[in-house]
Coordinates of C-alpha atoms in Angstrom, one line a residue:
M7 CA 44.9 -10.0 9.5
L8 CA 41.5 -11.7 9.4
G9 CA 39.1 -11.0 6.5
V10 CA 35.4 -11.6 6.7
I11 CA 33.0 -11.9 3.8
A12 CA 29.4 -11.5 5.1
D13 CA 26.3 -12.1 3.1
D14 CA 24.3 -9.2 4.5
V15 CA 24.7 -5.9 6.3
T16 CA 23.3 -6.8 9.8
G17 CA 25.3 -10.1 9.7
A18 CA 28.4 -8.1 8.9
S19 CA 27.8 -5.7 11.7
D20 CA 27.2 -8.6 14.0
V21 CA 30.4 -10.4 13.2
A22 CA 32.4 -7.2 13.3
L23 CA 31.1 -6.6 16.8
A24 CA 32.1 -10.1 17.9
L25 CA 35.6 -9.4 16.6
R26 CA 35.8 -6.1 18.2
A27 CA 34.5 -7.4 21.6
S28 CA 37.3 -10.0 21.5
G29 CA 39.8 -7.3 21.2
L30 CA 40.5 -7.0 17.5
R31 CA 40.5 -3.5 15.9
T32 CA 37.9 -3.9 13.2
V33 CA 36.8 -1.9 10.2
L34 CA 33.6 -2.7 8.2
Y35 CA 33.1 -2.0 4.5
F36 CA 29.7 -1.9 2.8
G37 CA 30.3 -3.7 -0.5
V38 CA 33.6 -4.6 -2.0
P39 CA 35.9 -1.6 -1.3
D40 CA 37.6 0.2 -4.2
A41 CA 41.1 -1.0 -5.2
D42 CA 42.7 2.2 -3.8
V43 CA 41.0 1.8 -0.4
A44 CA 43.3 0.0 2.1
P45 CA 42.4 -1.2 5.6
T46 CA 43.1 1.4 8.2
D47 CA 46.5 1.4 9.9
G48 CA 46.4 -0.7 13.0
C49 CA 43.4 -2.7 11.8
E50 CA 43.4 -6.3 12.7
A51 CA 40.2 -7.5 11.0
V52 CA 38.4 -6.3 7.9
V53 CA 34.7 -7.2 7.3
V54 CA 33.1 -6.8 3.9
A55 CA 29.3 -6.6 3.9
L56 CA 27.6 -7.9 0.8
K57 CA 23.9 -8.1 -0.1
S58 CA 24.1 -11.6 -1.4
R59 CA 22.0 -13.7 1.0
M60 CA 18.8 -13.7 -1.1
A61 CA 20.6 -13.0 -4.5
P62 CA 20.7 -15.6 -7.3
P63 CA 23.6 -18.0 -6.6
P64 CA 25.8 -16.9 -9.5
Y65 CA 25.6 -13.3 -8.3
A66 CA 26.4 -14.3 -4.7
V67 CA 29.4 -16.4 -5.8
A68 CA 30.7 -13.6 -8.0
E69 CA 30.4 -11.0 -5.3
S70 CA 32.0 -13.2 -2.7
L71 CA 34.9 -14.0 -5.0
G72 CA 35.3 -10.3 -5.7
A73 CA 35.5 -9.6 -2.0
L74 CA 38.0 -12.4 -1.6
R75 CA 40.3 -11.0 -4.3
R76 CA 40.2 -7.5 -2.6
L77 CA 41.0 -8.9 0.8
R78 CA 43.9 -10.9 -0.5
E79 CA 45.3 -7.9 -2.2
H80 CA 45.5 -6.2 1.2
G81 CA 47.3 -9.1 2.9
V82 CA 44.5 -11.1 4.3
R83 CA 45.5 -14.8 4.6
Q84 CA 42.7 -16.1 6.8
V85 CA 39.1 -15.8 5.5
Y86 CA 35.8 -16.2 7.4
F87 CA 32.5 -16.6 5.5
K88 CA 29.7 -15.3 7.6
F89 CA 26.2 -16.6 7.1
C90 CA 23.1 -16.3 9.2
S91 CA 22.9 -18.1 12.5
T92 CA 19.5 -19.5 11.4
F93 CA 21.2 -20.9 8.2
D94 CA 18.8 -18.8 6.0
S95 CA 19.0 -20.4 2.6
T96 CA 17.1 -22.6 0.1
A97 CA 18.1 -25.8 -1.7
D98 CA 19.7 -23.6 -4.4
G99 CA 21.9 -21.7 -2.0
N100 CA 23.5 -19.4 -1.3
I101 CA 25.5 -21.0 1.6
G102 CA 26.7 -24.1 -0.3
P103 CA 27.6 -22.4 -3.6
V104 CA 29.6 -19.6 -1.9
L105 CA 31.4 -22.1 0.3
D106 CA 32.3 -24.2 -2.7
A107 CA 33.7 -21.2 -4.6
L108 CA 35.7 -19.9 -1.6
A109 CA 37.1 -23.3 -0.7
D110 CA 38.2 -23.9 -4.2
A111 CA 39.8 -20.4 -4.5
L112 CA 41.7 -20.9 -1.2
D113 CA 42.5 -24.6 -1.8
A114 CA 41.0 -25.4 1.6
P115 CA 41.1 -29.2 2.2
A116 CA 38.4 -29.2 4.9
V117 CA 36.3 -26.4 6.2
L118 CA 35.1 -26.1 9.8
L119 CA 31.8 -24.3 10.3
T120 CA 29.0 -23.8 12.7
P121 CA 26.0 -21.4 13.0
S122 CA 26.1 -21.6 16.7
S123 CA 25.9 -18.2 18.4
P124 CA 24.8 -18.7 22.1
E125 CA 24.6 -15.0 22.7
H126 CA 21.8 -15.0 20.2
G127 CA 20.2 -18.2 21.4
R128 CA 21.6 -20.3 18.5
T129 CA 23.2 -23.6 19.3
Q130 CA 24.1 -26.7 17.4
Y131 CA 23.9 -30.2 18.9
E132 CA 24.1 -33.5 17.0
G133 CA 23.9 -31.5 13.8
Q134 CA 20.5 -30.0 14.8
L135 CA 20.1 -26.2 15.0
F136 CA 18.2 -24.8 18.0
V137 CA 16.8 -21.3 18.3
N138 CA 16.3 -20.4 21.9
G139 CA 16.1 -24.0 22.8
V140 CA 13.6 -24.8 20.0
P141 CA 14.5 -26.8 16.9
L142 CA 14.9 -24.5 13.9
A143 CA 11.9 -26.0 12.0
E144 CA 9.6 -25.3 15.0
S145 CA 10.8 -21.7 15.5
P146 CA 9.3 -18.6 13.8
M147 CA 11.9 -19.0 11.0
R148 CA 9.6 -21.7 9.6
H149 CA 7.4 -18.7 8.5
H150 CA 10.2 -16.7 6.8
P151 CA 8.7 -15.1 3.7
V152 CA 11.7 -15.9 1.4
T153 CA 13.6 -18.8 3.1
P154 CA 11.2 -20.7 5.3
M155 CA 13.3 -23.1 7.4
T156 CA 11.4 -26.3 7.7
D157 CA 14.3 -28.7 8.6
S158 CA 16.5 -28.5 11.7
S159 CA 19.2 -30.8 10.4
L160 CA 22.2 -28.8 9.3
P161 CA 23.8 -31.7 7.4
R162 CA 20.7 -32.2 5.3
L163 CA 20.4 -28.5 4.7
L164 CA 24.0 -28.1 3.5
R165 CA 24.0 -31.4 1.4
A166 CA 21.1 -30.0 -0.5
Q167 CA 23.3 -27.1 -1.6
T168 CA 26.6 -28.8 -2.4
D169 CA 27.9 -32.1 -3.8
R170 CA 30.9 -32.0 -1.5
P171 CA 31.0 -34.5 1.5
V172 CA 29.5 -33.1 4.7
E173 CA 30.1 -34.6 8.2
L174 CA 29.7 -33.6 11.9
V175 CA 32.2 -32.8 14.6
R176 CA 30.2 -33.9 17.6
W177 CA 30.0 -32.2 20.9
G178 CA 32.1 -34.8 22.7
T179 CA 35.0 -34.0 20.4
V180 CA 34.6 -30.3 20.7
R181 CA 34.5 -30.5 24.5
A182 CA 37.7 -32.5 24.5
G183 CA 39.4 -29.4 23.2
A184 CA 41.2 -27.8 20.2
D185 CA 43.7 -30.6 19.7
A186 CA 40.9 -33.2 19.5
V187 CA 39.0 -31.0 17.0
R188 CA 42.2 -30.5 14.9
A189 CA 42.7 -34.3 14.8
A190 CA 39.1 -34.9 13.7
V191 CA 39.4 -32.3 11.0
A192 CA 42.7 -33.8 9.7
E193 CA 41.3 -37.3 9.7
A194 CA 38.1 -36.2 7.8
A195 CA 40.2 -34.2 5.3
A196 CA 42.3 -37.3 4.6
R197 CA 39.0 -39.1 3.7
G198 CA 38.0 -36.3 1.3
V199 CA 35.4 -34.7 3.5
R200 CA 35.1 -31.0 2.6
Y201 CA 32.7 -29.5 5.2
L202 CA 32.6 -30.3 9.0
L203 CA 29.6 -28.9 10.9
A204 CA 30.7 -28.6 14.5
D205 CA 28.4 -28.8 17.6
A206 CA 28.8 -25.9 20.0
L207 CA 26.7 -25.1 23.0
D208 CA 28.6 -22.2 24.7
V209 CA 31.5 -19.8 24.5
D210 CA 34.0 -22.4 25.7
D211 CA 33.1 -24.7 22.7
L212 CA 33.4 -21.8 20.3
R213 CA 36.8 -20.9 21.6
A214 CA 38.0 -24.5 21.3
L215 CA 36.8 -24.4 17.7
G216 CA 38.5 -21.0 17.1
H217 CA 41.8 -22.3 18.4
A218 CA 41.5 -25.5 16.3
A219 CA 40.9 -23.4 13.2
A220 CA 43.5 -20.7 14.0
D221 CA 45.7 -21.6 11.0
A222 CA 42.9 -22.6 8.6
A223 CA 42.6 -20.7 5.3
L224 CA 38.8 -20.7 5.5
T225 CA 36.2 -21.1 8.2
A226 CA 32.5 -20.3 8.2
G227 CA 29.6 -19.7 10.4
A228 CA 27.8 -17.0 12.4
A229 CA 29.2 -14.4 14.8
G230 CA 29.9 -17.0 17.5
L231 CA 32.8 -18.8 15.8
A232 CA 34.2 -15.5 14.5
G233 CA 34.6 -14.5 18.2
G234 CA 36.4 -17.8 18.9
L235 CA 38.8 -17.1 16.0
A236 CA 39.4 -13.6 17.3
H237 CA 40.1 -15.0 20.8
A238 CA 42.8 -17.3 19.3
A239 CA 44.3 -14.6 17.1
P240 CA 47.5 -12.8 18.1
G241 CA 46.4 -9.6 19.7
G242 CA 42.9 -11.0 20.6
A243 CA 41.4 -10.3 24.0
L244 CA 43.2 -7.0 24.4
D245 CA 42.8 -5.1 27.6
T246 CA 42.2 -1.7 25.9
Y247 CA 41.4 -0.5 22.5
E248 CA 40.1 2.6 20.7
E249 CA 36.4 3.0 20.3
K250 CA 34.4 5.3 18.1
D251 CA 31.2 5.9 20.1
P252 CA 28.3 6.4 17.7
L253 CA 25.6 6.8 20.3
A254 CA 26.1 10.4 21.3
A255 CA 23.2 12.5 22.3
W256 CA 21.9 13.5 18.9
P257 CA 18.4 13.1 17.4
A258 CA 17.4 9.5 16.6
A259 CA 14.9 7.6 14.4
V260 CA 14.1 4.0 13.8
L261 CA 13.6 2.4 10.4
S262 CA 12.3 -1.2 10.4
G263 CA 11.6 -3.5 7.4
S264 CA 11.9 -6.8 9.2
C265 CA 8.9 -9.0 9.6
S266 CA 10.4 -11.3 12.2
A267 CA 8.4 -12.2 15.3
R268 CA 10.9 -10.5 17.5
T269 CA 10.7 -7.2 15.5
L270 CA 6.9 -7.3 15.7
Q271 CA 7.2 -7.8 19.5
Q272 CA 9.5 -4.8 19.7
L273 CA 7.1 -2.6 17.8
D274 CA 4.3 -3.6 20.2
V275 CA 6.5 -2.5 23.1
L276 CA 7.3 0.8 21.4
R277 CA 3.6 1.5 20.8
A278 CA 2.8 0.6 24.4
Q279 CA 5.4 3.2 25.5
G280 CA 3.7 5.8 23.4
R281 CA 6.4 6.1 20.9
P282 CA 5.3 7.8 17.6
V283 CA 5.0 5.0 15.0
Y284 CA 4.2 5.2 11.3
R285 CA 3.6 2.3 9.0
L286 CA 4.6 2.3 5.3
D287 CA 1.8 0.9 3.2
P288 CA 3.1 0.1 -0.3
V289 CA -0.4 -1.2 -1.4
A290 CA -2.0 2.2 -0.7
E291 CA 1.0 4.1 -2.3
P292 CA 3.2 1.9 -4.6
D293 CA 5.3 4.8 -5.8
P294 CA 8.5 4.8 -3.7
A295 CA 9.1 8.6 -3.8
A296 CA 5.5 9.3 -2.8
L297 CA 5.6 6.7 -0.1
A298 CA 8.7 8.2 1.4
G299 CA 7.2 11.7 1.0
R300 CA 4.2 10.7 3.1
A301 CA 6.4 9.3 5.8
L302 CA 8.6 12.4 5.9
D303 CA 5.5 14.7 6.0
W304 CA 4.4 12.7 9.1
Y305 CA 7.8 13.2 10.7
D306 CA 7.8 16.9 10.0
A307 CA 4.3 17.2 11.7
L308 CA 5.6 15.7 15.0
P309 CA 5.8 18.3 17.7
P310 CA 9.3 19.6 18.3
G311 CA 10.8 18.4 21.6
S312 CA 8.3 15.6 21.9
P313 CA 9.2 13.5 25.1
A314 CA 7.8 10.4 23.5
G315 CA 11.2 9.3 22.2
A316 CA 12.7 8.5 18.8
P317 CA 10.0 8.1 16.1
V318 CA 9.6 4.8 14.3
I319 CA 8.9 4.3 10.6
H320 CA 8.3 0.7 9.6
S321 CA 6.9 -1.7 7.0
S322 CA 7.0 -4.7 9.5
V323 CA 3.8 -6.8 9.4
G324 CA 2.8 -10.4 10.4
P325 CA 2.7 -13.3 8.0
G326 CA -0.9 -12.8 6.9
E327 CA -0.5 -9.1 6.1
L328 CA 2.8 -9.8 4.4
H329 CA 1.3 -12.4 2.1
A330 CA -1.6 -9.9 1.3
V331 CA 1.0 -7.2 0.3
Q332 CA 2.9 -9.8 -1.9
R333 CA -0.3 -10.9 -3.6
A334 CA -1.3 -7.3 -4.4
L335 CA 2.1 -6.2 -5.7
G336 CA 4.2 -9.3 -6.2
A337 CA 6.9 -10.2 -3.8
E338 CA 9.8 -8.7 -5.8
R339 CA 8.0 -5.4 -6.5
A340 CA 6.8 -5.0 -2.9
A341 CA 10.4 -5.5 -1.7
A342 CA 11.8 -3.1 -4.3
V343 CA 9.3 -0.4 -3.4
L344 CA 9.9 -0.6 0.3
E345 CA 13.7 -0.7 -0.1
E346 CA 13.8 2.4 -2.3
A347 CA 11.3 4.2 0.0
T348 CA 13.3 3.4 3.1
G349 CA 16.5 4.7 1.5
R350 CA 14.8 7.9 0.6
I351 CA 13.4 8.2 4.1
A352 CA 16.8 7.7 5.6
A353 CA 18.3 10.4 3.5
G354 CA 15.5 12.8 4.3
L355 CA 15.8 12.2 8.0
V356 CA 19.5 12.9 8.0
A357 CA 18.8 16.1 6.0
R358 CA 16.5 17.1 8.8
G359 CA 19.1 16.7 11.5
V360 CA 18.8 13.1 12.6
R361 CA 22.2 11.8 13.6
R362 CA 21.3 8.3 14.9
V363 CA 19.5 5.7 12.7
V364 CA 18.5 2.4 14.1
A365 CA 17.8 0.0 11.1
A366 CA 16.1 -3.3 11.8
G367 CA 16.5 -5.9 9.0
G368 CA 19.2 -6.8 6.6
E369 CA 17.7 -5.4 3.5
T370 CA 16.5 -2.3 5.4
S371 CA 20.1 -1.7 6.7
G372 CA 21.5 -2.2 3.2
S373 CA 19.1 0.4 1.8
V374 CA 20.0 2.9 4.6
V375 CA 23.7 2.4 4.1
A376 CA 23.4 2.8 0.3
A377 CA 21.2 5.9 0.5
L378 CA 23.5 7.7 2.9
G379 CA 26.6 6.9 0.8
I380 CA 28.3 5.1 3.6
T381 CA 31.2 3.0 2.4
G382 CA 32.9 1.9 5.7
A383 CA 32.6 2.2 9.4
W384 CA 34.5 1.7 12.7
I385 CA 32.6 -0.7 14.9
G386 CA 31.2 0.9 18.1
R387 CA 29.9 -0.7 21.2
A388 CA 26.8 -2.9 21.3
A389 CA 23.6 -0.8 22.0
A390 CA 21.8 -4.1 22.9
P391 CA 22.3 -7.8 22.2
A392 CA 22.4 -8.1 18.4
C393 CA 22.3 -4.4 17.9
R394 CA 25.5 -3.0 16.5
G395 CA 26.6 0.6 16.7
S396 CA 29.0 2.0 14.0
A397 CA 30.5 5.3 13.1
P398 CA 30.8 5.9 9.3
R399 CA 34.1 6.9 7.8
P400 CA 33.6 9.9 7.3
A401 CA 30.6 10.3 9.6
P402 CA 27.5 12.2 8.5
A403 CA 25.5 10.1 11.0
S404 CA 25.8 7.2 13.3
R405 CA 23.8 4.1 12.8
C406 CA 22.9 0.9 14.5
C407 CA 22.0 -2.3 12.6
S408 CA 19.7 -4.6 14.4
S409 CA 19.5 -8.3 13.6
P410 CA 15.7 -8.6 13.9
A411 CA 15.5 -12.3 14.7
T412 CA 17.8 -12.1 17.7
S413 CA 17.7 -8.6 19.3
A414 CA 15.9 -8.2 22.5
P415 CA 12.7 -6.2 23.2
P416 CA 13.5 -2.5 23.8
T417 CA 12.5 -2.6 27.4
S418 CA 15.6 -0.6 28.6
W419 CA 16.5 1.4 25.4
R420 CA 15.7 5.1 25.8
P421 CA 16.9 7.3 22.9
R422 CA 16.6 11.0 23.5
R423 CA 13.6 12.9 22.5
H424 CA 12.7 13.9 19.0
R425 CA 14.6 17.1 18.1
P426 CA 14.4 18.2 14.5
G427 CA 17.0 20.7 13.7
P428 CA 20.1 21.7 11.7
N429 CA 22.9 19.4 10.9
L430 CA 25.0 18.6 13.9
P431 CA 28.6 17.3 14.2
G432 CA 29.2 13.6 14.8
P433 CA 30.9 12.2 17.9
G434 CA 34.6 12.1 18.3
P435 CA 36.8 9.2 19.3
R436 CA 36.9 8.0 22.9
L437 CA 38.9 5.4 24.8
R438 CA 37.0 2.8 26.7
K439 CA 37.7 -0.6 28.3
P440 CA 36.5 -3.7 26.4
L441 CA 32.9 -4.6 27.1
H442 CA 33.8 -8.3 27.9
D443 CA 36.1 -11.0 26.8
G444 CA 34.2 -12.9 24.1
P445 CA 30.5 -13.2 23.4
R446 CA 28.2 -13.2 26.4
T447 CA 25.6 -15.9 26.8
P448 CA 22.3 -14.7 28.3
P449 CA 19.9 -17.4 29.6
L450 CA 17.4 -19.0 27.2
P451 CA 13.7 -19.1 27.7
R452 CA 13.8 -22.9 27.5
P453 CA 16.8 -25.1 28.4
L454 CA 18.7 -26.8 25.7
P455 CA 19.0 -30.5 25.3
H456 CA 21.6 -32.0 27.5
P457 CA 24.7 -33.4 25.6
G458 CA 23.9 -36.8 27.0
T459 CA 20.7 -37.0 25.0
T460 CA 20.1 -38.4 21.5
P461 CA 18.0 -36.6 18.9
G462 CA 14.7 -38.4 18.1
P463 CA 13.1 -38.8 14.7
A464 CA 11.0 -35.6 15.1
S465 CA 14.2 -33.5 15.6
H466 CA 13.5 -33.2 19.4
P467 CA 16.3 -34.5 21.6
R468 CA 15.2 -37.3 23.8
P469 CA 14.9 -36.0 27.4
Y470 CA 17.3 -37.2 30.0
L471 CA 16.0 -40.1 32.0
S472 CA 17.0 -40.9 35.5
P473 CA 18.8 -44.2 36.0
S474 CA 15.6 -45.8 37.3
R475 CA 13.8 -45.0 34.0
R476 CA 16.6 -45.8 31.5
A477 CA 16.8 -48.9 29.5
P478 CA 19.7 -51.2 30.6
G479 CA 22.9 -50.2 29.0
S480 CA 21.7 -46.8 27.8
P481 CA 24.0 -43.8 28.2
G482 CA 23.4 -41.5 31.1
R483 CA 24.4 -37.9 31.8
P484 CA 28.0 -37.1 30.9
P485 CA 30.4 -36.3 33.7
S486 CA 30.2 -32.5 33.4
T487 CA 27.7 -31.0 35.9
R488 CA 27.6 -27.6 34.1
H489 CA 24.4 -26.8 32.2
P490 CA 25.2 -27.1 28.5
G491 CA 23.1 -24.1 27.5
P492 CA 24.1 -20.4 27.7
A493 CA 24.9 -19.4 31.2

């Protein structure tokens, strides 16, 4: 059985979906489950969602080790540490400190890791992390309010967080297959290297890495490599499996606390569609209970049976407005006010009959889960790329956690109309065929660098030059004619 320790709720939902899509029956726990809670019979993967990404490193390490102990008590022998595909962290952690603690606890000689997740537009080449074809340091993540990512070099980012040796497994080795990767990992481990960041440009690369690490005690990365591990696992890529469908035709609402560029784009689309949208303003009302009360009063005033669609309650703002809120209240107080208010709103909506909650943002999703008292969930189908459906165990409501930096604009998502009413039963189990075998890879807005190129000093890969323009003796395009980016 595969055990996953994830550093936030949306990331946990994301990796759980990748495991489920590859054919593994997966259960997700929010927080370290109690000692008397055992994985469900027939479960092949267990995911533990923590809220440790932005926590102080000692807390993150303690929580991760607690999750590890509980997983090992239930027979887990292979562990996956899930971090964000944009490597969200600072020089203090938490990726490095948690990796060190888990590797020591599992006596892992060398750990293979990659944040590559082509389905979400994240790829690693020559140790550089690209977001939709753009170097990480030039993506909207450079404006992240807590962990601004101003460097695209993964080795530099990880070396700032650990004193253990870090090296690369380059794309040529990965493309050569699982045996070549295993040999590279063994050779590096013999030299005392602890962490190996592997290039990966598509699903084939991730599956090669998954097969290479199939017997490893510890691997780490985003949802992409987890899908590769699931594909290599016994029972992976099943033809059929049970699905708990959370997206039945019950009233819905959207709660968003993410301030990512993609979330702001989604909100613009929803407003343009005429969706009822309410913004939480913690500066105007800094008391969480009163702030939640205003939002619920607004919800109650919506006309019953409105055809406009699911209402949206959000605190998502651009960088300028965000900094203004943080200056007025302080960053920590502003976050605490909004998290508590969001939890109260979620509980109030469910009391009013809402049975589908779409939560955008890791902290927002964590607040919703905590407020609704949800301790675990079966993983449902994907409502959209990077939007995970889940049915709580037991189910007072269904919920969908959206990873705000990666999910698509809601151009084709049409929840049913707003219908306040009494509590309604949740959906029952259904049998469906698998969505697909492994992560899908939608096209990117801008092509990725070709593997025959070399990163330049400004993090941009040097463009491919035709033979007539290359310097004598310089490398050309590799033999493969397939585009290296997501297909």
